[in-house]
């Protein structure tokens, strides 16, 4: 039976169309929102008495069916091999627009006939034509989407790299090339031609209003979902299980996190957002379809994208890992307003919940590691003395991490603010050194970092008590606090802790240095008579020289093995000692050397000249002495201070 042939009754009319037409003509249901995707007919087409005008309207509607038959039959996909392979919208856009208008007219004619003359043989003809038209539009919709897909598909895209990289060029280069391809591919989504978008929208609206929205959406979802999934794949987004993350070594974990960080902004701002824009445009006629299509296309991929940080946050904690957690937190936090906007449908709420869950877990894990870091400093039980009172390994490692935390101060501030209130400090508030902002409040990150340094300083105080020589314990404190202050001055801690903090702790370094000098050189100074002392006898002068020699040799022997690693601090300490010692010794030397000039073996009695004391002091703080003091003794012999 040809299209023009009609059955004797309407029983052959497919059930879906009959139902659609029946409901669209129903007074009760035509106003219902549930029929938003059903036929849309003018209210002027309601039933009227049979009049000349009515007959004219029926004649016009039947003529519309005949006109539609001409163009719809021409593009019947099964009518010829030509129509099977040729795209109507690509072949002749003007004719394509005429095709869509014919479908619209056909819909109006069907509505008129079913309400006015349901026994008309033209009604079945119209239904047959509608089925053919929908097959044609379904095919056109598919072809346009496939054309876009072919244009976007990285596998079918031409080689874009200048050097034509292959896997033999190295895995990293291949992955970089894949990433570049993905970026370019997604860019093409954004550059989707206005013509193609208009065609997709026109076809979708026509099919939805004709009761074929389900078929239209199914095609759209299948093709667009595969494009989104491929886009994520080429961006380096993988699907991991928790067990896989736990088994990864440090380098592999760092690698997958880096790939995710490189991909996340493009995935959200271009891939998901671009898909939302396209979906909104194509299905602008139906909010319900827009939501369901976008949700179906992006839900699996987006949840997988935002689940990755959660897996990282749940994996084993380590101090080094805190920086990766903060980077992941920063990425999601920065994108959160856009995530909320893109996935604002109720059906995509699971995506937002996953992103929020990852954000909260990243914050919790970061705060936990910070707490563990503080506890690690407080509980450090090592009793090994640092050679020569030098920089303690705990000082170096702790300050390295604290200064690195300062580099993430903006992210860290958000994490601290978003967390629960911190517990009350176990130390008095007077110990707490931190800058204040213009509003009088101390930045939370400044408080945190100042507190961690204070915990470290308290631990160093206990480490200093392990030295039996009190002067060496002060040198140890001066060394370590100076290292801390220098670290603050040369990193972002300078900005976060402020000049007041630096000046106050620099004064403490000087105080520790003065305490060291006082304790280490008191015996040497006490060997010389005070300026206010009355004149002494030659025997008393000789005794002073002997005491000075012994005290200086002892101090020299000990302090050549002590260590000051910072050259500036080392020079300042030597200069300070020389400034106090040499003038006093010079005065004593000048006054009593003449008195003792007649003594036998004077060189044994007066071993140090004032002019050479500075040279002897230059040997201090190099940590060069060996056990028993043999090296320092040898050094004195070489300088002519001791008998050979």
XYZ file of C-alpha atoms in Angstrom:
644
model
C 0.000 0.000 0.000
C 1.402 3.411 -0.992
C 1.232 6.489 1.126
C -1.703 7.856 -0.838
C -3.676 4.666 -0.235
C -5.670 4.731 2.977
C -7.398 1.991 4.941
C -11.153 1.953 5.309
C -11.003 2.904 8.965
C -8.575 4.348 11.450
C -7.865 1.130 13.346
C -4.530 0.788 11.566
C -3.379 4.096 12.998
C -0.566 3.343 15.509
C -1.650 3.453 19.079
C 0.897 6.136 20.155
C -0.328 8.735 17.659
C -4.003 8.009 18.316
C -3.363 8.405 22.025
C -1.398 11.585 21.471
C -4.066 13.072 19.249
C -6.849 12.041 21.602
C -5.203 13.631 24.625
C -4.225 16.759 22.790
C -7.875 17.295 21.865
C -9.111 16.640 25.380
C -10.217 19.746 27.245
C -8.960 18.502 30.583
C -5.570 17.235 29.493
C -4.695 19.830 26.901
C -4.058 22.342 29.665
C -2.011 19.937 31.762
C 1.754 20.371 32.108
C 2.186 16.670 31.580
C 1.487 17.171 27.896
C 4.276 19.723 27.439
C 5.914 17.399 24.923
C 2.685 16.398 23.162
C 1.136 18.053 20.150
C 0.671 21.793 20.339
C -2.334 23.046 18.377
C -4.016 26.424 18.184
C -7.140 26.785 20.268
C -8.899 28.191 17.216
C -9.074 24.669 15.796
C -11.822 23.588 18.174
C -14.949 21.869 16.853
C -17.431 24.096 15.035
C -20.724 23.447 13.215
C -20.522 22.444 9.610
C -20.565 25.708 7.658
C -19.065 26.870 4.393
C -16.191 28.279 6.444
C -15.794 24.945 8.161
C -15.736 23.132 4.830
C -13.151 25.586 3.584
C -10.977 24.903 6.651
C -11.240 21.146 6.120
C -10.340 21.570 2.470
C -7.333 23.685 3.435
C -6.145 21.111 5.985
C -6.440 18.292 3.464
C -4.490 20.422 1.035
C -1.781 20.867 3.685
C -1.567 17.082 3.969
C -1.174 16.737 0.224
C 1.519 19.430 0.165
C 3.338 17.724 3.022
C 3.145 14.400 1.217
C 5.190 15.818 -1.648
C 8.260 16.841 0.340
C 8.050 14.130 3.014
C 7.775 11.352 0.426
C 10.732 12.830 -1.413
C 12.932 12.430 1.670
C 11.603 9.028 2.759
C 14.773 7.237 3.939
C 13.502 4.002 2.375
C 12.435 5.479 -0.959
C 15.851 5.447 -2.638
C 19.538 4.884 -2.051
C 20.051 8.628 -2.553
C 17.898 9.586 0.412
C 19.601 6.952 2.548
C 23.026 8.587 2.202
C 22.128 12.242 1.649
C 21.546 14.726 4.453
C 18.553 16.974 3.874
C 19.965 19.739 6.095
C 23.372 19.548 4.449
C 21.993 19.221 0.902
C 19.525 22.113 0.867
C 18.861 24.166 4.002
C 15.953 26.009 2.395
C 14.274 22.710 1.621
C 15.045 21.499 5.154
C 13.204 24.484 6.610
C 10.293 23.744 4.260
C 10.331 20.134 5.519
C 10.015 21.293 9.128
C 7.180 23.650 8.193
C 5.388 20.789 6.419
C 5.589 18.679 9.577
C 4.139 21.561 11.585
C 1.290 21.967 9.064
C 0.753 18.216 9.067
C 0.374 18.278 12.853
C -2.250 21.023 12.678
C -4.145 19.163 9.950
C -4.163 15.942 11.994
C -5.502 17.780 15.007
C -8.239 19.380 12.932
C -9.287 16.110 11.343
C -9.363 14.095 14.536
C -11.566 16.690 16.178
C -13.803 17.415 13.172
C -13.737 14.386 10.884
C -12.070 11.420 12.513
C -13.240 9.080 9.724
C -11.430 11.018 7.033
C -9.096 8.794 4.980
C -6.668 11.697 4.989
C -6.054 11.162 8.700
C -4.369 7.811 8.181
C -2.352 9.228 5.300
C -1.252 12.034 7.586
C -0.182 9.520 10.236
C 1.881 7.540 7.736
C 3.509 10.755 6.557
C 4.247 11.734 10.160
C 6.024 8.434 10.791
C 8.140 8.897 7.672
C 8.924 12.485 8.643
C 10.008 11.436 12.138
C 12.293 8.734 10.713
C 13.817 11.355 8.452
C 14.335 13.843 11.283
C 15.676 11.117 13.538
C 18.203 10.290 10.835
C 19.082 13.969 10.323
C 19.494 14.500 14.060
C 21.786 11.507 14.240
C 23.815 12.615 11.206
C 24.376 16.115 12.573
C 25.445 14.757 15.954
C 27.765 12.265 14.257
C 29.226 14.980 12.079
C 29.998 16.947 15.210
C 31.370 13.825 16.864
C 33.677 13.065 13.949
C 34.907 16.614 14.132
C 35.580 16.293 17.855
C 36.749 12.717 18.073
C 40.479 12.796 19.010
C 40.990 9.408 17.415
C 39.881 10.687 14.017
C 41.452 14.121 14.369
C 44.627 14.866 12.390
C 47.990 14.936 14.149
C 48.295 18.310 15.843
C 51.761 18.133 17.374
C 54.535 19.904 15.505
C 56.879 16.945 15.724
C 54.340 14.217 15.178
C 55.040 12.553 18.532
C 54.696 8.823 18.893
C 54.827 6.631 21.969
C 58.510 6.012 21.338
C 59.140 9.664 22.185
C 58.345 8.915 25.804
C 55.257 8.315 27.856
C 55.132 11.826 29.283
C 55.251 13.357 25.801
C 52.489 11.051 24.593
C 50.335 11.978 27.573
C 51.048 15.648 26.975
C 50.006 15.207 23.343
C 46.825 13.409 24.412
C 46.065 16.240 26.778
C 46.625 18.821 24.023
C 44.330 16.875 21.700
C 41.681 16.765 24.418
C 41.894 20.512 24.967
C 41.609 21.204 21.251
C 38.746 18.745 20.934
C 36.801 20.349 23.749
C 37.493 23.751 22.252
C 35.680 22.565 19.137
C 32.593 21.890 21.254
C 32.595 25.539 22.184
C 33.024 26.472 18.522
C 30.132 24.341 17.373
C 28.740 26.178 14.383
C 25.630 28.262 14.863
C 24.069 26.473 11.904
C 24.494 23.021 13.443
C 23.178 24.193 16.787
C 20.176 25.799 15.111
C 19.462 22.621 13.134
C 19.677 20.430 16.230
C 17.358 22.759 18.112
C 14.834 22.895 15.261
C 14.757 19.129 14.837
C 14.499 18.518 18.586
C 11.600 20.935 18.946
C 9.803 19.396 15.972
C 10.217 15.828 17.229
C 9.236 16.690 20.803
C 6.069 18.502 19.703
C 5.225 15.581 17.448
C 5.410 13.121 20.338
C 8.838 11.709 19.394
C 10.881 13.379 22.115
C 11.954 10.064 23.619
C 13.645 8.923 20.394
C 15.315 12.299 19.949
C 16.707 12.390 23.480
C 17.933 8.787 23.300
C 20.056 9.518 20.232
C 21.350 12.743 21.756
C 22.284 11.138 25.071
C 24.144 8.200 23.539
C 26.310 10.319 21.269
C 26.965 13.224 23.608
C 27.738 10.973 26.586
C 30.363 9.126 24.571
C 31.920 12.464 23.592
C 32.058 13.622 27.218
C 33.519 10.290 28.343
C 36.169 10.406 25.617
C 36.982 14.005 26.498
C 37.597 13.021 30.125
C 39.691 10.047 29.043
C 41.970 12.179 26.899
C 42.290 14.714 29.705
C 43.785 11.889 31.765
C 40.804 11.318 34.070
C 40.774 7.670 35.121
C 38.453 5.647 37.297
C 40.195 4.378 40.425
C 39.185 2.135 43.267
C 40.199 2.908 46.810
C 42.451 -0.168 46.889
C 44.343 1.060 43.822
C 45.093 4.408 45.458
C 46.306 2.688 48.635
C 48.733 0.504 46.655
C 50.283 3.355 44.673
C 53.838 4.357 45.461
C 54.729 7.972 46.081
C 55.745 8.800 42.508
C 52.725 7.136 40.881
C 50.361 8.924 43.248
C 52.054 12.232 42.526
C 51.689 11.547 38.807
C 47.942 10.815 38.850
C 47.275 13.830 41.085
C 49.176 16.043 38.664
C 47.102 14.719 35.749
C 43.883 15.405 37.656
C 45.027 18.926 38.541
C 45.835 19.631 34.890
C 42.439 18.373 33.772
C 39.937 19.626 36.339
C 39.572 23.246 35.204
C 39.145 22.248 31.567
C 36.703 19.495 32.516
C 34.490 21.866 34.512
C 34.791 25.139 32.632
C 34.832 23.790 29.125
C 33.639 20.204 28.920
C 30.777 20.162 31.448
C 29.882 23.816 31.003
C 30.008 23.484 27.217
C 27.719 20.460 27.404
C 25.303 22.368 29.607
C 25.213 25.278 27.138
C 24.622 22.945 24.195
C 21.956 20.964 26.039
C 20.145 24.131 27.085
C 20.125 25.349 23.506
C 19.047 22.138 21.771
C 16.273 21.359 24.260
C 15.227 24.908 25.061
C 11.609 23.887 24.403
C 11.497 21.606 27.458
C 13.123 22.216 30.835
C 12.383 18.643 31.885
C 14.172 17.191 28.860
C 17.080 19.626 29.285
C 17.584 18.424 32.835
C 17.240 14.714 32.139
C 19.518 14.841 29.081
C 22.290 16.819 30.790
C 22.114 14.611 33.862
C 22.278 11.419 31.806
C 25.233 12.682 29.760
C 27.436 14.062 32.544
C 26.490 12.324 35.791
C 28.782 9.288 35.647
C 31.784 11.203 34.369
C 31.385 14.157 36.726
C 30.928 11.980 39.814
C 34.070 10.058 38.876
C 35.983 13.321 38.421
C 34.983 14.682 41.832
C 35.362 11.341 43.609
C 39.106 11.172 42.948
C 40.086 13.796 45.594
C 37.963 11.940 48.141
C 39.939 8.748 47.485
C 43.186 10.665 47.991
C 41.889 12.225 51.211
C 40.925 8.787 52.562
C 44.289 7.190 51.763
C 47.163 6.919 54.235
C 48.241 10.258 55.728
C 51.799 11.578 55.592
C 53.335 14.989 56.172
C 54.443 15.382 52.542
C 50.943 14.518 51.361
C 49.457 17.624 52.967
C 50.587 19.778 50.052
C 48.843 17.532 47.532
C 45.678 17.650 49.628
C 45.797 21.440 49.731
C 46.278 21.645 45.962
C 43.248 19.415 45.421
C 41.268 21.445 47.949
C 42.260 24.675 46.237
C 41.200 23.374 42.828
C 37.698 22.345 43.939
C 37.270 25.425 46.127
C 38.124 27.722 43.215
C 35.696 25.930 40.909
C 32.892 25.515 43.448
C 30.778 28.514 42.304
C 30.912 27.200 38.737
C 30.141 23.645 39.854
C 27.043 24.897 41.670
C 25.928 26.847 38.612
C 26.540 24.104 36.025
C 24.986 21.309 38.078
C 22.055 23.244 39.520
C 19.427 20.695 38.446
C 17.872 18.532 41.128
C 18.873 15.438 39.143
C 22.548 16.509 39.242
C 22.587 17.192 42.996
C 24.576 13.971 43.493
C 27.420 15.540 41.513
C 27.495 18.609 43.751
C 27.293 16.425 46.851
C 30.282 14.400 45.640
C 32.323 17.543 44.992
C 31.354 18.935 48.402
C 32.152 15.624 50.102
C 35.630 15.643 48.549
C 36.146 19.258 49.603
C 35.169 18.554 53.214
C 37.272 15.388 53.432
C 40.299 17.179 51.979
C 39.909 19.871 54.631
C 39.500 17.310 57.423
C 42.551 15.332 56.287
C 44.660 18.493 56.043
C 43.715 19.574 59.552
C 44.414 16.060 60.849
C 47.906 16.057 59.321
C 48.595 19.501 60.804
C 47.587 18.191 64.212
C 49.798 15.132 63.727
C 52.679 17.392 62.672
C 52.357 19.446 65.844
C 52.202 16.251 67.898
C 55.301 14.895 66.144
C 57.283 17.974 67.188
C 56.016 17.858 70.768
C 56.680 14.126 71.151
C 60.145 14.063 69.585
C 62.099 12.046 72.155
C 65.514 11.912 70.513
C 68.292 12.494 73.058
C 71.111 12.536 70.542
C 73.193 15.683 70.955
C 73.842 17.657 67.797
C 77.601 17.896 67.247
C 79.033 21.235 68.370
C 75.648 22.734 69.223
C 74.710 23.016 65.542
C 71.322 23.021 63.838
C 69.100 20.208 65.069
C 67.547 17.975 62.351
C 64.133 18.631 63.911
C 64.646 22.373 63.384
C 65.565 21.881 59.744
C 62.732 19.494 58.899
C 60.079 21.379 60.874
C 60.969 24.765 59.383
C 61.098 23.307 55.887
C 57.504 22.126 56.281
C 56.305 25.260 58.064
C 57.778 27.532 55.379
C 56.201 25.330 52.696
C 52.851 25.651 54.466
C 53.262 29.417 54.197
C 53.339 29.055 50.401
C 49.767 27.714 50.608
C 48.563 30.416 52.998
C 45.418 31.334 51.029
C 44.213 27.737 50.761
C 45.279 26.985 54.314
C 43.306 29.973 55.583
C 40.124 28.599 53.998
C 40.766 25.152 55.464
C 41.304 26.574 58.947
C 38.249 28.830 58.779
C 36.048 26.005 57.464
C 37.150 23.660 60.241
C 35.948 23.387 63.846
C 37.258 25.910 66.413
C 40.755 24.977 67.604
C 41.357 23.863 71.147
C 42.704 26.335 73.706
C 46.494 26.680 73.585
C 48.273 24.842 76.432
C 50.715 27.780 76.723
C 50.044 31.304 77.998
C 48.790 33.843 75.479
C 51.969 35.885 76.021
C 53.923 33.171 74.195
C 51.838 33.700 71.089
C 53.567 35.891 68.529
C 51.657 36.795 65.388
C 50.832 39.905 63.344
C 47.483 41.647 63.245
C 45.547 42.924 60.254
C 44.090 46.399 59.802
C 40.866 45.248 61.433
C 42.768 44.217 64.551
C 42.307 40.494 63.974
C 45.159 38.055 63.573
C 44.988 36.009 60.338
C 44.165 32.408 61.180
C 47.044 31.044 59.121
C 49.487 33.389 60.893
C 48.245 32.150 64.248
C 48.680 28.543 63.157
C 52.216 28.958 61.804
C 53.341 31.094 64.760
C 51.981 28.411 67.070
C 53.848 25.624 65.273
C 57.112 27.589 65.533
C 56.446 28.204 69.216
C 55.948 24.467 69.752
C 59.277 23.890 67.989
C 61.040 26.493 70.160
C 59.719 24.869 73.319
C 61.029 21.507 72.155
C 64.433 23.055 71.369
C 64.578 24.419 74.920
C 64.295 20.870 76.221
C 66.926 19.691 73.713
C 69.320 22.385 74.942
C 69.090 21.020 78.491
C 70.763 17.797 77.335
C 74.139 19.571 76.973
C 76.298 19.345 80.092
C 78.122 22.559 79.173
C 75.678 25.412 79.770
C 77.536 27.715 77.397
C 77.174 25.141 74.617
C 73.431 24.874 75.310
C 73.124 28.640 74.760
C 75.144 28.390 71.555
C 72.781 25.614 70.449
C 69.769 27.848 71.110
C 71.382 30.801 69.318
C 72.188 28.610 66.319
C 68.718 27.133 66.020
C 66.739 30.297 66.674
C 68.934 32.184 64.195
C 68.182 29.484 61.612
C 64.458 29.859 62.303
C 64.561 33.655 62.020
C 66.513 33.459 58.741
C 63.980 30.955 57.391
C 61.162 33.313 58.283
C 62.937 36.273 56.658
C 63.569 34.465 53.365
C 60.144 32.839 52.860
C 56.461 33.797 52.863
C 56.596 33.465 56.643
C 58.030 36.993 56.613
C 54.727 38.347 55.319
C 52.603 36.137 57.556
C 54.456 36.623 60.857
C 55.501 40.226 60.342
C 58.470 42.431 61.280
C 57.588 42.577 64.983
C 57.880 38.809 65.245
C 61.224 38.852 63.423
C 62.690 41.694 65.518
C 61.611 40.121 68.794
C 63.141 36.761 67.952
C 66.296 38.342 66.520
C 66.751 39.995 69.941
C 66.408 36.573 71.537
C 69.217 35.291 69.309
C 71.453 38.108 70.561
C 70.476 37.341 74.134
C 71.388 33.675 73.683
C 74.694 34.787 72.138
C 75.463 37.051 75.105
C 74.625 34.230 77.503
C 76.957 31.930 75.579
C 79.807 34.473 75.713
C 79.294 35.089 79.380
C 79.313 31.392 80.266
C 82.040 30.284 77.834
C 84.557 33.109 78.415
C 84.024 34.053 82.073
C 86.992 31.936 83.202
C 89.233 33.587 80.615
C 88.172 37.116 81.630
C 88.459 36.330 85.344
C 92.107 35.313 84.851
C 92.965 38.949 84.178
C 92.913 41.601 86.918
C 90.156 44.157 86.785
C 91.002 47.750 85.847
C 90.131 48.944 89.317
C 92.545 46.455 90.935
C 95.624 47.924 92.682
C 99.091 47.303 91.207
C 100.160 43.679 91.469
C 103.552 42.085 92.103
C 105.550 40.222 89.444
C 104.573 36.925 91.021
C 100.931 37.848 90.842
C 101.382 38.909 87.205
C 102.985 35.571 86.366
C 100.090 33.771 88.007
C 97.624 35.840 85.949
C 99.439 34.877 82.729
C 99.414 31.194 83.751
C 95.671 31.302 84.529
C 94.928 33.150 81.296
C 96.954 30.646 79.261
C 95.168 27.675 80.806
C 91.685 29.227 80.500
C 92.229 30.364 76.924
C 93.657 26.974 75.885
C 90.662 25.200 77.412
C 88.175 27.551 75.759
C 90.019 27.264 72.460
C 90.114 23.491 72.592
C 86.385 23.229 73.269
C 85.151 25.902 70.947
C 87.110 24.942 67.872
C 84.957 21.793 67.964
C 81.757 23.783 68.347
C 79.803 24.687 65.265
C 78.128 27.807 63.950
C 76.963 27.115 60.417
C 75.717 30.566 59.526
C 78.723 32.640 58.453
C 77.148 35.921 59.511
C 76.371 34.693 63.017
C 79.803 33.093 63.228
C 81.575 36.343 62.332
C 79.399 38.328 64.738
C 80.241 35.983 67.619
C 83.982 36.087 66.898
C 83.955 39.862 66.547
C 82.049 40.255 69.801
C 84.463 38.011 71.709
C 87.512 39.752 70.215
C 86.096 43.198 70.945
C 85.724 42.332 74.627
C 88.812 40.157 75.109
C 91.638 41.692 73.065
C 91.587 45.243 74.542
C 91.585 43.920 78.118
C 94.391 41.485 77.380
C 96.314 44.192 75.465
C 96.260 46.494 78.476
C 97.398 43.732 80.836
C 100.053 42.571 78.379
C 101.519 46.044 77.880
C 101.588 46.781 81.606
C 103.250 43.618 82.896
C 105.353 42.224 80.040
C 108.122 44.794 80.749
C 108.046 43.812 84.406
C 108.660 40.190 83.439
C 111.156 40.827 80.630
C 114.047 39.436 82.666
C 112.331 36.133 83.309
C 113.811 32.934 81.893
C 111.649 31.042 79.335
C 109.375 34.024 78.957
C 107.773 32.439 75.867
C 106.435 29.663 78.091
C 104.956 32.169 80.474
C 103.505 34.589 77.895
C 102.155 32.311 75.180
C 99.708 34.669 73.462
C 100.379 38.097 72.040
C 97.487 40.549 71.711
C 98.097 40.909 67.979
C 97.610 37.170 67.415
C 94.557 36.614 69.596
C 92.234 37.423 66.655
C 93.920 34.700 64.599
C 93.377 32.185 67.340
C 89.732 33.204 67.659
C 89.268 32.695 63.899
C 89.566 28.934 64.477
C 86.404 28.881 66.576
C 83.063 27.378 65.493
C 84.310 25.301 62.561
C 83.607 21.963 64.227
C 87.084 20.706 63.292
C 88.322 19.314 66.599
C 88.668 15.566 67.125
C 88.341 13.636 70.367
C 90.832 14.486 73.078
C 91.468 17.927 71.698
C 94.543 16.801 69.661
C 93.604 18.945 66.701
C 93.199 22.129 68.701
C 96.442 21.508 70.556
C 98.254 20.959 67.284
C 96.756 24.174 65.948
C 98.105 26.118 68.911
C 101.523 24.558 68.402
C 101.533 25.560 64.765
C 100.732 29.141 65.781
C 103.670 29.057 68.181
C 101.552 29.242 71.306
C 102.590 25.936 72.879
C 106.030 24.333 73.235
C 106.705 21.490 70.776
